[in-house]
Tab-separated table of C-alpha atoms in Angstrom:
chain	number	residue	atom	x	y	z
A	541	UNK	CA	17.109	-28.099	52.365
A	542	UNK	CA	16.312	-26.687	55.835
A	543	UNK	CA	18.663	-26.663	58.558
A	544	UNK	CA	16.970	-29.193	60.611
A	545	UNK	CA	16.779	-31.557	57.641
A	546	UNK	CA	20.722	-31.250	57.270
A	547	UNK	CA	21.236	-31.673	61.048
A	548	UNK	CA	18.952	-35.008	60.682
A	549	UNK	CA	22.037	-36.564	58.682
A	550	UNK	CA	24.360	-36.019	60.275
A	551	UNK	CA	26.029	-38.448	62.928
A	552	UNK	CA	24.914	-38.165	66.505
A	553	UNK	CA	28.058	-36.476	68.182
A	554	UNK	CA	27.798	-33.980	65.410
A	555	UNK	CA	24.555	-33.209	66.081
A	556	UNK	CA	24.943	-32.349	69.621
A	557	UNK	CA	27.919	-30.363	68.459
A	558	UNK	CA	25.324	-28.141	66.498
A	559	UNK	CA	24.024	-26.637	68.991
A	560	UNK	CA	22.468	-22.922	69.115
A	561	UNK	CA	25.954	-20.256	68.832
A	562	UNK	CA	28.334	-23.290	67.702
A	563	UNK	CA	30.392	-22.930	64.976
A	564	UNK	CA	28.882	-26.098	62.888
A	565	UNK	CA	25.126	-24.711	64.292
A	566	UNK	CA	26.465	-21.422	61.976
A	567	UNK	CA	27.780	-23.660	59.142
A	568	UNK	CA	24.479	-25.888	58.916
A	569	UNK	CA	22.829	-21.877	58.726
A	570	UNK	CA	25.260	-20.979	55.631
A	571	UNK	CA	24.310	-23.932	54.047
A	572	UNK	CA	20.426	-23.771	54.344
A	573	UNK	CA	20.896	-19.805	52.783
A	574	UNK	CA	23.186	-21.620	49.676
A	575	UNK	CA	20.487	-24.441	48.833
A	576	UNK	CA	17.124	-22.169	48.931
A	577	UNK	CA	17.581	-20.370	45.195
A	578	UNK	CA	18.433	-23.797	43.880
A	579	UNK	CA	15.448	-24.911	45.559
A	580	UNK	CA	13.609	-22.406	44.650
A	581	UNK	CA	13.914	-23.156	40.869
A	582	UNK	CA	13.950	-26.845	41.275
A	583	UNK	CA	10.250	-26.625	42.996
A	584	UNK	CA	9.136	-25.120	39.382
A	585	UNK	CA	11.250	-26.451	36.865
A	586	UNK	CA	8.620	-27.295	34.449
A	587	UNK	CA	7.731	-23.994	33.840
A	588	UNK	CA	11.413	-23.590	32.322
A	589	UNK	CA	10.210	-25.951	29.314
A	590	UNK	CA	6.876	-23.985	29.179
A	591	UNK	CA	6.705	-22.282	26.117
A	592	UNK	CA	4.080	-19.957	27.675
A	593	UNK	CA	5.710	-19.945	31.307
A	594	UNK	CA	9.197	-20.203	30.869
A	595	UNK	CA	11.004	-16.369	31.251
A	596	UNK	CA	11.749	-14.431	28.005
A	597	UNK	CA	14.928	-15.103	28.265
A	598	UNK	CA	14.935	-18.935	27.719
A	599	UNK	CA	12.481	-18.486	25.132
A	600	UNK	CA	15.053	-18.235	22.444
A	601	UNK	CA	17.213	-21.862	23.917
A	602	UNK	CA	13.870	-23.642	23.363
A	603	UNK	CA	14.073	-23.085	19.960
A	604	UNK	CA	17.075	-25.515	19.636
A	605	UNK	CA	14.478	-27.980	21.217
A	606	UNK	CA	12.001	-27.549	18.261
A	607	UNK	CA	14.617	-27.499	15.637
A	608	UNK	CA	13.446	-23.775	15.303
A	609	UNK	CA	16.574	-22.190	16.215
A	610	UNK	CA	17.308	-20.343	12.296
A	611	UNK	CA	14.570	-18.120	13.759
A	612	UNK	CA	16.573	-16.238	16.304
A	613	UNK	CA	20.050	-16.538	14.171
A	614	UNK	CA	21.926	-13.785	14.570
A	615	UNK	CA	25.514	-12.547	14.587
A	616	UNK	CA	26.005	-11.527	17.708
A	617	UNK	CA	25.199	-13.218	21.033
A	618	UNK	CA	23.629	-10.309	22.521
A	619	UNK	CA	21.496	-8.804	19.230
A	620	UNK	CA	18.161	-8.626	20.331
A	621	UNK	CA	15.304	-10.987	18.761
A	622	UNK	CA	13.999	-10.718	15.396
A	623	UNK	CA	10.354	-10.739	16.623
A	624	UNK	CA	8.566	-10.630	19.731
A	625	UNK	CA	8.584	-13.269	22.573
A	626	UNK	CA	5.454	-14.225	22.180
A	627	UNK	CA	6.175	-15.467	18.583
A	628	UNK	CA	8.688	-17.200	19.840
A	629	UNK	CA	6.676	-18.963	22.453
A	630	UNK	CA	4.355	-19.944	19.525
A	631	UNK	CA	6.849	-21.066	17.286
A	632	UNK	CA	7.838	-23.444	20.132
A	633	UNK	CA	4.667	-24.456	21.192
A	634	UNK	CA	3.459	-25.387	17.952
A	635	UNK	CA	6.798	-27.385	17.146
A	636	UNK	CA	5.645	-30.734	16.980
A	637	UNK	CA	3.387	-29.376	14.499
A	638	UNK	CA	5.377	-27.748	12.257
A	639	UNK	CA	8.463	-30.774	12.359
A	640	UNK	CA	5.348	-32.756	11.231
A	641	UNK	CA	4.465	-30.641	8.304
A	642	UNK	CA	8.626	-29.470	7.172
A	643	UNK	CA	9.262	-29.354	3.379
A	644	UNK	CA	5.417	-28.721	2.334
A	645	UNK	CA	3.104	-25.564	1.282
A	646	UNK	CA	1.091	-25.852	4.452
A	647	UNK	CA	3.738	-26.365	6.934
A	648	UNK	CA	5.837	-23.685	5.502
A	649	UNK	CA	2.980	-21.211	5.643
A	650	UNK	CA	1.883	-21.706	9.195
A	651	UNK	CA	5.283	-20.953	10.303
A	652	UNK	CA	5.725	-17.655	8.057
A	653	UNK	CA	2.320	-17.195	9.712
A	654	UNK	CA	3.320	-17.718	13.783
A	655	UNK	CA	6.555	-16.046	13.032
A	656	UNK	CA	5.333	-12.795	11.980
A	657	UNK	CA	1.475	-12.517	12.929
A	658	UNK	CA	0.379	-11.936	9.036
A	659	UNK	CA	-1.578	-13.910	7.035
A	660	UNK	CA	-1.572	-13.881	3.255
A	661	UNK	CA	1.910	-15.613	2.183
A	662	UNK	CA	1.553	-16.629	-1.611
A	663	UNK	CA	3.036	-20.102	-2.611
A	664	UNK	CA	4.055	-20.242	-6.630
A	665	UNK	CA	5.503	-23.160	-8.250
A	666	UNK	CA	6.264	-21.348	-11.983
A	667	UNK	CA	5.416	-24.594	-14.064
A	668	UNK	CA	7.885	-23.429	-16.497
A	669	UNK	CA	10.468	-23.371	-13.215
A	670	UNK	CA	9.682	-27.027	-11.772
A	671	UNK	CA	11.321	-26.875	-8.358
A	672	UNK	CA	11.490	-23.692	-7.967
A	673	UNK	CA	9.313	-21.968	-5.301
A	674	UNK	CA	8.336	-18.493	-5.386
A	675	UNK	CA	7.135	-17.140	-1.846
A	676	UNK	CA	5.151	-13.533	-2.087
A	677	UNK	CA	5.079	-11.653	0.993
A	678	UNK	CA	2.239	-9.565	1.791
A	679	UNK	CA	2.657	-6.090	2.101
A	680	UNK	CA	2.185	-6.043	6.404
A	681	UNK	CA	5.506	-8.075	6.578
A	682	UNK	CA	7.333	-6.707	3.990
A	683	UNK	CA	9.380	-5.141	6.306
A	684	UNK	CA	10.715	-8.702	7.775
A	685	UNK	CA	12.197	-9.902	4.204
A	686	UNK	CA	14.917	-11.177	6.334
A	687	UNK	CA	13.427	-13.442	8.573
A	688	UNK	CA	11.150	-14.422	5.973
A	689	UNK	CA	14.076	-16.081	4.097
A	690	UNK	CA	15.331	-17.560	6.980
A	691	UNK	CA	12.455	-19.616	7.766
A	692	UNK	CA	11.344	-20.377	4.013
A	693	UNK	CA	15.106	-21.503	3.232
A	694	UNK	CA	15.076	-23.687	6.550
A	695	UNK	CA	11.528	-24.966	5.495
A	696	UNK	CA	11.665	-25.670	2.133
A	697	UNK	CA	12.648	-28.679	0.582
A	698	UNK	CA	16.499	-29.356	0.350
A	699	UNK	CA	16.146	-29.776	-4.212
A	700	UNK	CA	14.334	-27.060	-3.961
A	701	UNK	CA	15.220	-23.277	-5.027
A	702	UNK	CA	13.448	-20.283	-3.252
A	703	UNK	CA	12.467	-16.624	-4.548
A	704	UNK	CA	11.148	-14.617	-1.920
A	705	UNK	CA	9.784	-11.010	-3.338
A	706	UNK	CA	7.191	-8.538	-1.623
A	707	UNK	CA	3.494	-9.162	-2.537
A	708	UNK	CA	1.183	-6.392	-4.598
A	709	UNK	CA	-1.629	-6.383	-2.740
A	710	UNK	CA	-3.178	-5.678	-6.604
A	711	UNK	CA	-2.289	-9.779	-7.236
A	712	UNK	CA	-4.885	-11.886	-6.028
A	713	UNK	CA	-3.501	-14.810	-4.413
A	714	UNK	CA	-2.972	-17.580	-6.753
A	715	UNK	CA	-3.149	-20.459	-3.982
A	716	UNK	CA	-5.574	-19.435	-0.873
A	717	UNK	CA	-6.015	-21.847	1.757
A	718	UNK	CA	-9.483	-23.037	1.633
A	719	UNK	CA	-11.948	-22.584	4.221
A	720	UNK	CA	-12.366	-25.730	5.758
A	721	UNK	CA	-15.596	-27.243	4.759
A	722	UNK	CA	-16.339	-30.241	7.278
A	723	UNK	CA	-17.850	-29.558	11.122
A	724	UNK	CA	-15.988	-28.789	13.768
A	725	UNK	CA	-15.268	-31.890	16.245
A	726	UNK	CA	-17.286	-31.944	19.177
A	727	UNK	CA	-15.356	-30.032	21.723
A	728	UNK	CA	-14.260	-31.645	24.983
A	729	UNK	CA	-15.632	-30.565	28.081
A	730	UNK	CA	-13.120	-28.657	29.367
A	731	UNK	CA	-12.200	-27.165	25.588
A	732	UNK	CA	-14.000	-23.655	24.627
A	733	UNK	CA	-15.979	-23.382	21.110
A	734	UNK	CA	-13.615	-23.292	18.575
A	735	UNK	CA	-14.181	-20.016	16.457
A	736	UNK	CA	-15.003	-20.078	12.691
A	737	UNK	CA	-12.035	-20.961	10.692
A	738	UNK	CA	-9.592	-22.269	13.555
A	739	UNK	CA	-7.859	-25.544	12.792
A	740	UNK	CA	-10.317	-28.671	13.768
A	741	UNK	CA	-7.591	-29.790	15.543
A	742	UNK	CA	-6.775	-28.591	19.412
A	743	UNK	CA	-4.516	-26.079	19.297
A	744	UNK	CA	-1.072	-27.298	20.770
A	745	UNK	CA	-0.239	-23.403	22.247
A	746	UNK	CA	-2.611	-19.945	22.627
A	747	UNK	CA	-1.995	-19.427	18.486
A	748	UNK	CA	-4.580	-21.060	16.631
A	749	UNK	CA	-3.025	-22.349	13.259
A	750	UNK	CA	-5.973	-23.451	10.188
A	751	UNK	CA	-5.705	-26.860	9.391
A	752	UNK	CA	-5.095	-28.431	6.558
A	753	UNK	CA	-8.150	-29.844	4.964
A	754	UNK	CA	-9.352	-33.271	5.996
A	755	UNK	CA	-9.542	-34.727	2.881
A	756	UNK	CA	-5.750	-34.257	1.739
A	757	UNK	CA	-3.072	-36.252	3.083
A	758	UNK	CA	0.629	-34.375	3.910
A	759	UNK	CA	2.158	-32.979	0.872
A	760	UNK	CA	4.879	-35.058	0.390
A	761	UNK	CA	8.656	-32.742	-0.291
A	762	UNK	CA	9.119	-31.730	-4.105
């Protein structure tokens, strides 16, 4: 708030007190200096709950928002992030989305998929094993085995047991997601041509998830 504005309530007789060189004129100063960072950040506070605006370092709290937070679990407060900030802002951006889609094949795959940039992740339900998932990781994020099994331990159904194991990129993958076969909507006007194979759906953030195919409804939780 700006000096004048603070001088404005203030009672008459302390107003004329406030004049240029008085000692309240130099309080009303100290107090215009104090308000202006909090200002400052008030003026833009929704780019704070931006996933693609807020700084890096809030990236990470707005997890908790999206019920994403396993992502960034770590032991220590001050270990740095598992994956890039931009995957993060993803994850976030595209949480609606993926709360929608929790305990199934697809929504489980598109967030192995926004989490570590690779396509490829191999869903296996042995049918000698019933409830028991096996995820196969392809080889470009074997190196991330850890926060593989984070997510795919948050995302999987609760009666569910998990195998995660590295890919051979020798296995063909036993359940590829299907191109999409029906026309892409017609865009809105202000909405740029969707390229081949990105979901038929507007994209919630700047990653571009496939959809799942119009004809199936959501996989309902083993």
């Amino acid at each position: 708030m700006r000096r004048a504005a603070i001088e404005r309530l203030l009672s008459a007789a302390y107003q004329r007190a406030a004049g240029p060189g008085s000692v309240l004129g130099a309080l009303l100063d100290v107090m215009e200096a104090l308000h202006a960072p909090d200002e400052a950040v008030l003026a833009d506070v929704d780019a704070l709950f931006d996933p693609y605006r807020t700084p890096d370092g809030f990236v990470a709290y707005l997890t908790r928002w999206v019920a994403m937070d396993h992502v960034v679990a770590a032991p220590r407060a001050d270990a740095p992030l598992p994956l890039p900030a931009g995957r993060l802002r993803d994850l976030v951006a595209h949480g609606a989305l993926l709360a929608r889609w929790r305990g199934t094949p697809y929504g489980m795959r598109t967030a192995l998929e926004l989490a570590t940039g690779v396509t490829g992740f191999v869903l296996d339900e042995p049918p000698e094993r019933p409830f028991h998932l096996v995820v196969r990781v392809p080889p470009a994020a074997a190196d991330r085995l850890a926060l593989v099994t984070r997510i795919v331990e948050a995302e999987k159904p609760a009666a569910v047991t998990v195998e995660v194991v590295a890919g051979d990129p020798a296995d063909p993958p036993s359940d590829p997601t299907p191109p999409d076969p029906g026309p892409p909507p017609t865009p809105e006007p202000d909405d740029a041509e969707p390229a081949a194979g990105v979901a038929t759906v507007r994209a919630v953030g700047r990653a571009h998830v496939p959809a799942p195919l119009p004809h199936d409804p959501p996989e309902e939780p083993s």
